[in-house]
Amino acid sequence: MGKPVNPTEELSPFAAPALLVLATLADGPRHGYAIMQEAEQLSGQSLGPGTLYAALARLERRGLIEAIASDDRRRPYRLTGLGASTLQAHLAQLQRFAGKALRRLGEGAA
Amino acid sequence: MNARRLVSLYPEPWRHRYGEEFLALLEDRPPGTLQIVDIAWGALDAHLFPQTPEGRFRMFTRVAGLAGVGAGVALAIGFLGYVLPGINAYTVPTFYVLVLLATIGLHLRQVSLRPPLAWLGFAAGVAGFGIGIANVVLSTAGVLPPSGGEFGFVAGFALWVGSIVLGATVLAIGRYPMAAGLALTIGASLAMIGLSVGRAEATADMFSIVSQAGILLYAAGWVGVGAGLLTAQPQEGVLGPA
């Protein structure tokens, strides 16, 4: 019965880890340990367990991910539709930003 | 460090939701020193910014409950300040601030149970405490005489009337130890009678035996309400899960 949550609401200080978690779930469900492994492969940086679960809790509350029922203690998570569209929007924004920054860098070097 | 001990750093609602899978993760990948620091940071975050409805309810009622207990203690100390010189005079404003916090918590817990009664108690309590706070602020600013003069009497009266209504709604809604509601209502009534009697006899001494007993009983009532809030269950309040 809480107030509606804005999915793009600031997730700080777990914004970057949250984006990383969303990215690790982009190609299918994973449980906590698998998310940590995938995050390391994807970004080259390790994600601490405390940071991972702080991000998972925020993402779940905002409806961007959901837990899948499982008999195993290791509960897998998957992206929701809202999570997938939010990730896509964030990545597109990052891509535009990177493109502009690279063009400026090229112009500066020329 | 033992994995279960690390999980125990987190608040209970968090452990209920994530504890088992988090424990499995720590067993799969035993944490080093940096990870232990990371877990402690995550646990602090979970306490300060709970993400589950139960966690938010627990944190909110804990703040309101502590405020209720603190208000009762502050009032008792403030009361002793009149009897025993030298006790900190800031306890009265402290009481008002804490009691307002506790009243908001009380209201949020009760409003889903009996909305009209809860609103009545909230309005009466906030009005009474608001006038009391205005009296303290205006007296401190020098706008009113140190005791508040005539307005001080009205403020005291408003405080007790508001408290009587608030205490009566606590009793009527009945989700607290009955003693807490009784102590609030009877204590505030006795304090008001003592205030009126003192006024009628033109003694200006509101601390007659009756009002002294009333004020202490009233303080105990807030401690009881605070204890009730501290032990509240999520399904009993508006902040609980749907």
Tab-separated table of C-alpha atoms in Angstrom:
chain	number	residue	atom	x	y	z
A	1	MET	CA	0.000	0.000	0.000
A	2	GLY	CA	3.024	2.261	-0.438
A	3	LYS	CA	3.170	5.161	-2.852
A	4	PRO	CA	3.836	4.333	-6.507
A	5	VAL	CA	7.539	4.068	-7.203
A	6	ASN	CA	9.113	5.858	-10.109
A	7	PRO	CA	11.220	3.223	-11.910
A	8	THR	CA	13.784	5.790	-12.970
A	9	GLU	CA	14.035	7.212	-9.448
A	10	GLU	CA	17.593	7.769	-8.295
A	11	LEU	CA	19.084	4.498	-7.072
A	12	SER	CA	22.218	6.152	-5.707
A	13	PRO	CA	24.591	5.136	-4.188
A	14	PHE	CA	23.774	1.866	-5.894
A	15	ALA	CA	22.939	3.302	-9.327
A	16	ALA	CA	25.961	1.859	-11.132
A	17	PRO	CA	25.681	-1.590	-9.494
A	18	ALA	CA	21.951	-1.601	-10.263
A	19	LEU	CA	22.621	-0.932	-13.937
A	20	LEU	CA	25.244	-3.663	-13.904
A	21	VAL	CA	22.799	-6.121	-12.340
A	22	LEU	CA	20.165	-5.261	-14.950
A	23	ALA	CA	22.751	-5.862	-17.678
A	24	THR	CA	23.690	-9.282	-16.280
A	25	LEU	CA	20.049	-10.312	-16.413
A	26	ALA	CA	19.573	-9.083	-19.989
A	27	ASP	CA	20.093	-12.537	-21.517
A	28	GLY	CA	18.235	-14.583	-18.920
A	29	PRO	CA	17.593	-15.255	-15.234
A	30	ARG	CA	20.487	-15.637	-12.782
A	31	HIS	CA	20.866	-16.117	-9.050
A	32	GLY	CA	23.063	-13.964	-6.812
A	33	TYR	CA	26.321	-15.838	-7.263
A	34	ALA	CA	25.885	-16.065	-11.040
A	35	ILE	CA	25.119	-12.337	-11.180
A	36	MET	CA	28.380	-11.604	-9.356
A	37	GLN	CA	30.359	-13.789	-11.770
A	38	GLU	CA	28.672	-12.308	-14.826
A	39	ALA	CA	29.167	-8.761	-13.525
A	40	GLU	CA	32.891	-9.400	-13.203
A	41	GLN	CA	33.070	-10.748	-16.748
A	42	LEU	CA	30.989	-7.905	-18.123
A	43	SER	CA	32.652	-4.972	-16.400
A	44	GLY	CA	35.964	-6.302	-15.090
A	45	GLN	CA	34.961	-5.136	-11.633
A	46	SER	CA	33.821	-7.290	-8.756
A	47	LEU	CA	30.491	-6.649	-7.113
A	48	GLY	CA	30.492	-7.126	-3.336
A	49	PRO	CA	27.681	-9.227	-1.812
A	50	GLY	CA	26.367	-6.305	0.247
A	51	THR	CA	26.309	-3.999	-2.769
A	52	LEU	CA	24.716	-6.702	-4.932
A	53	TYR	CA	21.815	-7.288	-2.555
A	54	ALA	CA	21.309	-3.561	-1.906
A	55	ALA	CA	20.921	-3.179	-5.674
A	56	LEU	CA	18.692	-6.272	-5.995
A	57	ALA	CA	16.368	-5.014	-3.247
A	58	ARG	CA	16.029	-1.603	-4.900
A	59	LEU	CA	15.455	-3.071	-8.352
A	60	GLU	CA	12.866	-5.491	-7.024
A	61	ARG	CA	11.020	-2.755	-5.139
A	62	ARG	CA	10.875	-0.648	-8.299
A	63	GLY	CA	9.525	-3.577	-10.287
A	64	LEU	CA	12.527	-3.754	-12.623
A	65	ILE	CA	13.384	-7.336	-11.688
A	66	GLU	CA	11.453	-10.186	-10.106
A	67	ALA	CA	12.403	-13.324	-8.244
A	68	ILE	CA	11.482	-16.652	-9.802
A	69	ALA	CA	9.946	-19.235	-7.488
A	70	SER	CA	12.496	-21.932	-6.774
A	71	ASP	CA	12.980	-24.863	-4.426
A	72	ASP	CA	16.661	-24.053	-4.311
A	73	ARG	CA	18.010	-21.613	-1.725
A	74	ARG	CA	19.659	-19.790	-4.617
A	75	ARG	CA	16.707	-17.817	-5.908
A	76	PRO	CA	17.061	-16.644	-9.514
A	77	TYR	CA	16.006	-13.198	-10.704
A	78	ARG	CA	14.848	-12.037	-14.119
A	79	LEU	CA	14.130	-8.719	-15.789
A	80	THR	CA	10.536	-7.570	-15.932
A	81	GLY	CA	9.192	-5.813	-19.010
A	82	LEU	CA	9.691	-2.517	-17.251
A	83	GLY	CA	13.226	-3.554	-16.313
A	84	ALA	CA	14.076	-4.422	-19.918
A	85	SER	CA	12.765	-1.118	-21.273
A	86	THR	CA	14.494	0.836	-18.498
A	87	LEU	CA	17.798	-0.914	-19.225
A	88	GLN	CA	17.402	-0.246	-22.928
A	89	ALA	CA	16.704	3.443	-22.301
A	90	HIS	CA	19.717	3.762	-19.991
A	91	LEU	CA	22.045	2.002	-22.421
A	92	ALA	CA	20.821	4.104	-25.353
A	93	GLN	CA	21.448	7.224	-23.285
A	94	LEU	CA	24.941	6.002	-22.426
A	95	GLN	CA	25.579	5.206	-26.092
A	96	ARG	CA	24.544	8.704	-27.156
A	97	PHE	CA	26.718	10.191	-24.446
A	98	ALA	CA	29.709	8.019	-25.413
A	99	GLY	CA	29.257	8.900	-29.092
A	100	LYS	CA	29.200	12.625	-28.398
A	101	ALA	CA	32.174	12.419	-26.038
A	102	LEU	CA	34.209	10.397	-28.565
A	103	ARG	CA	33.409	12.866	-31.342
A	104	ARG	CA	34.552	15.747	-29.139
A	105	LEU	CA	37.723	13.854	-28.291
A	106	GLY	CA	38.353	13.308	-32.009
A	107	GLU	CA	37.739	16.984	-32.776
A	108	GLY	CA	40.064	18.020	-29.963
A	109	ALA	CA	42.861	15.777	-31.206
A	110	ALA	CA	42.483	16.962	-34.845
B	1	MET	CA	33.711	-14.268	9.988
B	2	ASN	CA	30.825	-16.708	10.255
B	3	ALA	CA	28.344	-16.242	7.373
B	4	ARG	CA	25.300	-16.437	9.652
B	5	ARG	CA	26.739	-13.734	11.848
B	6	LEU	CA	27.139	-11.500	8.787
B	7	VAL	CA	23.531	-12.122	7.759
B	8	SER	CA	22.437	-11.257	11.289
B	9	LEU	CA	23.749	-7.715	10.729
B	10	TYR	CA	20.731	-7.102	8.492
B	11	PRO	CA	17.275	-6.093	9.824
B	12	GLU	CA	14.769	-8.885	10.421
B	13	PRO	CA	12.393	-8.095	7.502
B	14	TRP	CA	15.381	-8.069	5.131
B	15	ARG	CA	16.598	-11.415	6.490
B	16	HIS	CA	13.120	-12.827	6.083
B	17	ARG	CA	13.111	-11.879	2.393
B	18	TYR	CA	16.750	-12.309	1.336
B	19	GLY	CA	18.500	-14.051	4.244
B	20	GLU	CA	18.509	-17.625	2.963
B	21	GLU	CA	19.724	-16.837	-0.545
B	22	PHE	CA	22.286	-14.378	0.819
B	23	LEU	CA	23.589	-17.083	3.131
B	24	ALA	CA	23.839	-19.473	0.157
B	25	LEU	CA	25.824	-16.829	-1.724
B	26	LEU	CA	28.237	-16.378	1.184
B	27	GLU	CA	28.676	-20.148	1.401
B	28	ASP	CA	29.385	-20.352	-2.335
B	29	ARG	CA	31.847	-17.499	-2.129
B	30	PRO	CA	33.218	-16.959	1.383
B	31	PRO	CA	33.844	-13.236	1.833
B	32	GLY	CA	37.282	-11.716	2.357
B	33	THR	CA	37.996	-8.605	4.393
B	34	LEU	CA	36.830	-6.180	1.701
B	35	GLN	CA	33.632	-8.157	1.156
B	36	ILE	CA	32.941	-8.128	4.892
B	37	VAL	CA	33.206	-4.335	4.850
B	38	ASP	CA	30.901	-4.320	1.821
B	39	ILE	CA	28.372	-6.499	3.670
B	40	ALA	CA	28.489	-4.233	6.731
B	41	TRP	CA	27.846	-1.259	4.431
B	42	GLY	CA	24.957	-3.121	2.790
B	43	ALA	CA	23.508	-3.971	6.220
B	44	LEU	CA	23.691	-0.324	7.282
B	45	ASP	CA	21.941	0.648	4.049
B	46	ALA	CA	19.219	-1.957	4.704
B	47	HIS	CA	18.641	-0.489	8.171
B	48	LEU	CA	18.555	3.118	6.975
B	49	PHE	CA	16.711	2.638	3.680
B	50	PRO	CA	14.518	-0.459	4.011
B	51	GLN	CA	13.147	-1.620	0.662
B	52	THR	CA	10.414	-3.996	1.841
B	53	PRO	CA	7.026	-2.774	3.183
B	54	GLU	CA	7.671	-4.666	6.422
B	55	GLY	CA	11.077	-3.041	6.759
B	56	ARG	CA	9.707	0.460	6.202
B	57	PHE	CA	6.923	-0.183	8.691
B	58	ARG	CA	9.393	-1.546	11.239
B	59	MET	CA	11.728	1.431	10.878
B	60	PHE	CA	8.893	3.943	11.058
B	61	THR	CA	7.209	2.445	14.092
B	62	ARG	CA	10.589	2.079	15.778
B	63	VAL	CA	11.250	5.815	15.369
B	64	ALA	CA	7.730	6.694	16.545
B	65	GLY	CA	7.926	4.199	19.426
B	66	LEU	CA	11.263	5.517	20.629
B	67	ALA	CA	9.819	9.031	20.337
B	68	GLY	CA	6.863	8.002	22.514
B	69	VAL	CA	9.095	6.476	25.172
B	70	GLY	CA	11.442	9.485	24.940
B	71	ALA	CA	8.511	11.905	25.246
B	72	GLY	CA	7.343	10.231	28.434
B	73	VAL	CA	10.833	10.276	29.914
B	74	ALA	CA	11.428	13.899	28.836
B	75	LEU	CA	8.145	14.977	30.383
B	76	ALA	CA	8.951	13.192	33.631
B	77	ILE	CA	12.394	14.811	33.747
B	78	GLY	CA	10.895	18.188	32.826
B	79	PHE	CA	8.362	17.764	35.600
B	80	LEU	CA	11.113	16.930	38.073
B	81	GLY	CA	12.833	20.103	36.829
B	82	TYR	CA	10.092	22.113	38.521
B	83	VAL	CA	10.416	20.148	41.716
B	84	LEU	CA	14.174	19.729	41.748
B	85	PRO	CA	15.943	22.884	40.508
B	86	GLY	CA	18.863	22.465	38.137
B	87	ILE	CA	17.395	19.838	35.856
B	88	ASN	CA	17.685	20.688	32.192
B	89	ALA	CA	14.964	23.105	31.098
B	90	TYR	CA	15.160	21.912	27.498
B	91	THR	CA	13.154	18.812	28.327
B	92	VAL	CA	9.821	20.578	27.702
B	93	PRO	CA	10.573	21.510	24.067
B	94	THR	CA	12.122	18.052	23.676
B	95	PHE	CA	8.890	16.548	24.942
B	96	TYR	CA	6.855	18.463	22.365
B	97	VAL	CA	9.033	17.425	19.452
B	98	LEU	CA	9.090	13.776	20.499
B	99	VAL	CA	5.410	13.643	21.273
B	100	LEU	CA	4.589	15.065	17.842
B	101	LEU	CA	6.682	12.362	16.193
B	102	ALA	CA	5.013	9.716	18.321
B	103	THR	CA	1.562	11.116	17.529
B	104	ILE	CA	2.227	10.901	13.790
B	105	GLY	CA	3.390	7.299	14.194
B	106	LEU	CA	0.391	6.500	16.356
B	107	HIS	CA	-1.933	8.007	13.773
B	108	LEU	CA	-0.397	6.154	10.833
B	109	ARG	CA	-0.720	2.906	12.707
B	110	GLN	CA	-4.325	3.517	13.695
B	111	VAL	CA	-5.791	5.259	10.670
B	112	SER	CA	-6.409	2.089	8.684
B	113	LEU	CA	-8.219	0.525	11.640
B	114	ARG	CA	-10.664	3.277	12.644
B	115	PRO	CA	-10.158	6.257	10.305
B	116	PRO	CA	-12.588	8.811	11.844
B	117	LEU	CA	-11.442	8.107	15.410
B	118	ALA	CA	-7.787	8.105	14.427
B	119	TRP	CA	-8.183	11.438	12.622
B	120	LEU	CA	-10.006	12.900	15.623
B	121	GLY	CA	-7.218	11.866	17.982
B	122	PHE	CA	-4.559	13.091	15.582
B	123	ALA	CA	-6.222	16.479	15.082
B	124	ALA	CA	-6.757	16.961	18.831
B	125	GLY	CA	-3.224	15.866	19.693
B	126	VAL	CA	-1.533	17.978	17.042
B	127	ALA	CA	-3.665	21.025	17.911
B	128	GLY	CA	-2.865	20.681	21.618
B	129	PHE	CA	0.839	20.080	21.098
B	130	GLY	CA	0.986	22.790	18.418
B	131	ILE	CA	-0.391	25.390	20.821
B	132	GLY	CA	2.044	24.113	23.458
B	133	ILE	CA	4.956	24.498	21.044
B	134	ALA	CA	3.766	28.001	20.102
B	135	ASN	CA	3.761	28.882	23.787
B	136	VAL	CA	7.332	27.643	24.252
B	137	VAL	CA	8.560	29.428	21.100
B	138	LEU	CA	6.810	32.726	21.903
B	139	SER	CA	7.973	32.655	25.539
B	140	THR	CA	11.547	31.892	24.477
B	141	ALA	CA	11.444	34.692	21.875
B	142	GLY	CA	10.288	37.133	24.538
B	143	VAL	CA	6.965	37.823	22.830
B	144	LEU	CA	5.196	36.348	25.841
B	145	PRO	CA	6.218	36.402	29.518
B	146	PRO	CA	8.482	33.480	30.584
B	147	SER	CA	5.559	31.289	31.657
B	148	GLY	CA	3.467	32.323	28.675
B	149	GLY	CA	1.112	34.460	30.753
B	150	GLU	CA	-2.529	34.077	29.862
B	151	PHE	CA	-1.619	32.254	26.680
B	152	GLY	CA	0.451	29.815	28.730
B	153	PHE	CA	-2.658	28.835	30.634
B	154	VAL	CA	-4.601	28.358	27.378
B	155	ALA	CA	-1.675	26.346	25.958
B	156	GLY	CA	-1.600	24.082	28.993
B	157	PHE	CA	-5.343	23.620	28.754
B	158	ALA	CA	-5.124	22.802	25.016
B	159	LEU	CA	-2.362	20.298	25.666
B	160	TRP	CA	-4.419	18.406	28.207
B	161	VAL	CA	-7.681	18.529	26.246
B	162	GLY	CA	-5.883	17.314	23.120
B	163	SER	CA	-4.220	14.580	25.134
B	164	ILE	CA	-7.493	13.434	26.656
B	165	VAL	CA	-9.071	13.056	23.196
B	166	LEU	CA	-5.942	11.360	21.881
B	167	GLY	CA	-5.853	8.993	24.850
B	168	ALA	CA	-9.555	8.209	24.421
B	169	THR	CA	-9.027	7.262	20.769
B	170	VAL	CA	-6.119	5.023	21.779
B	171	LEU	CA	-8.430	3.304	24.218
B	172	ALA	CA	-11.277	3.048	21.688
B	173	ILE	CA	-9.113	1.645	18.921
B	174	GLY	CA	-7.671	-0.734	21.454
B	175	ARG	CA	-4.504	-1.999	19.764
B	176	TYR	CA	-2.276	-0.916	22.646
B	177	PRO	CA	-1.915	-2.133	26.183
B	178	MET	CA	-5.081	-0.750	27.769
B	179	ALA	CA	-2.955	0.680	30.579
B	180	ALA	CA	-1.265	3.050	28.097
B	181	GLY	CA	-4.566	4.527	26.883
B	182	LEU	CA	-5.906	4.739	30.437
B	183	ALA	CA	-2.731	6.428	31.672
B	184	LEU	CA	-2.885	9.006	28.866
B	185	THR	CA	-6.557	9.785	29.395
B	186	ILE	CA	-6.653	9.749	33.193
B	187	GLY	CA	-3.261	11.428	33.527
B	188	ALA	CA	-4.226	14.265	31.172
B	189	SER	CA	-7.617	14.616	32.908
B	190	LEU	CA	-6.002	14.867	36.343
B	191	ALA	CA	-3.457	17.381	35.065
B	192	MET	CA	-6.226	19.497	33.583
B	193	ILE	CA	-8.305	19.324	36.759
B	194	GLY	CA	-5.229	20.314	38.763
B	195	LEU	CA	-4.603	23.205	36.381
B	196	SER	CA	-8.224	24.389	36.649
B	197	VAL	CA	-8.341	24.026	40.428
B	198	GLY	CA	-5.065	25.872	40.767
B	199	ARG	CA	-6.491	28.611	38.556
B	200	ALA	CA	-9.759	28.821	40.475
B	201	GLU	CA	-7.944	29.193	43.742
B	202	ALA	CA	-5.738	31.829	42.165
B	203	THR	CA	-2.665	30.045	43.445
B	204	ALA	CA	-0.920	29.985	40.054
B	205	ASP	CA	0.584	26.733	41.234
B	206	MET	CA	-0.606	24.093	38.814
B	207	PHE	CA	1.416	21.428	40.533
B	208	SER	CA	-1.092	20.408	43.086
B	209	ILE	CA	-1.016	16.789	44.232
B	210	VAL	CA	-3.664	15.961	41.634
B	211	SER	CA	-1.868	17.482	38.688
B	212	GLN	CA	1.506	16.118	39.796
B	213	ALA	CA	0.107	12.610	39.818
B	214	GLY	CA	-1.622	13.314	36.508
B	215	ILE	CA	1.530	14.517	34.778
B	216	LEU	CA	3.530	11.495	35.888
B	217	LEU	CA	0.704	9.159	34.864
B	218	TYR	CA	0.496	10.920	31.515
B	219	ALA	CA	4.266	10.525	31.036
B	220	ALA	CA	3.896	6.820	31.789
B	221	GLY	CA	1.104	6.684	29.206
B	222	TRP	CA	3.444	7.920	26.482
B	223	VAL	CA	6.018	5.353	27.503
B	224	GLY	CA	3.279	2.713	27.153
B	225	VAL	CA	2.190	3.993	23.733
B	226	GLY	CA	5.841	4.042	22.648
B	227	ALA	CA	6.254	0.444	23.795
B	228	GLY	CA	3.088	-0.469	21.861
B	229	LEU	CA	4.502	1.103	18.711
B	230	LEU	CA	7.827	-0.662	19.172
B	231	THR	CA	6.082	-4.032	19.269
B	232	ALA	CA	3.589	-3.252	16.470
B	233	GLN	CA	3.096	-5.788	13.696
B	234	PRO	CA	3.086	-4.686	10.024
B	235	GLN	CA	-0.449	-5.893	9.269
B	236	GLU	CA	-1.816	-3.622	11.982
B	237	GLY	CA	-0.914	-0.334	10.353
B	238	VAL	CA	-1.403	1.715	7.244
B	239	LEU	CA	2.245	1.234	6.321
B	240	GLY	CA	1.931	-2.533	6.363
B	241	PRO	CA	1.710	-4.690	3.242
B	242	ALA	CA	-1.577	-4.625	1.330
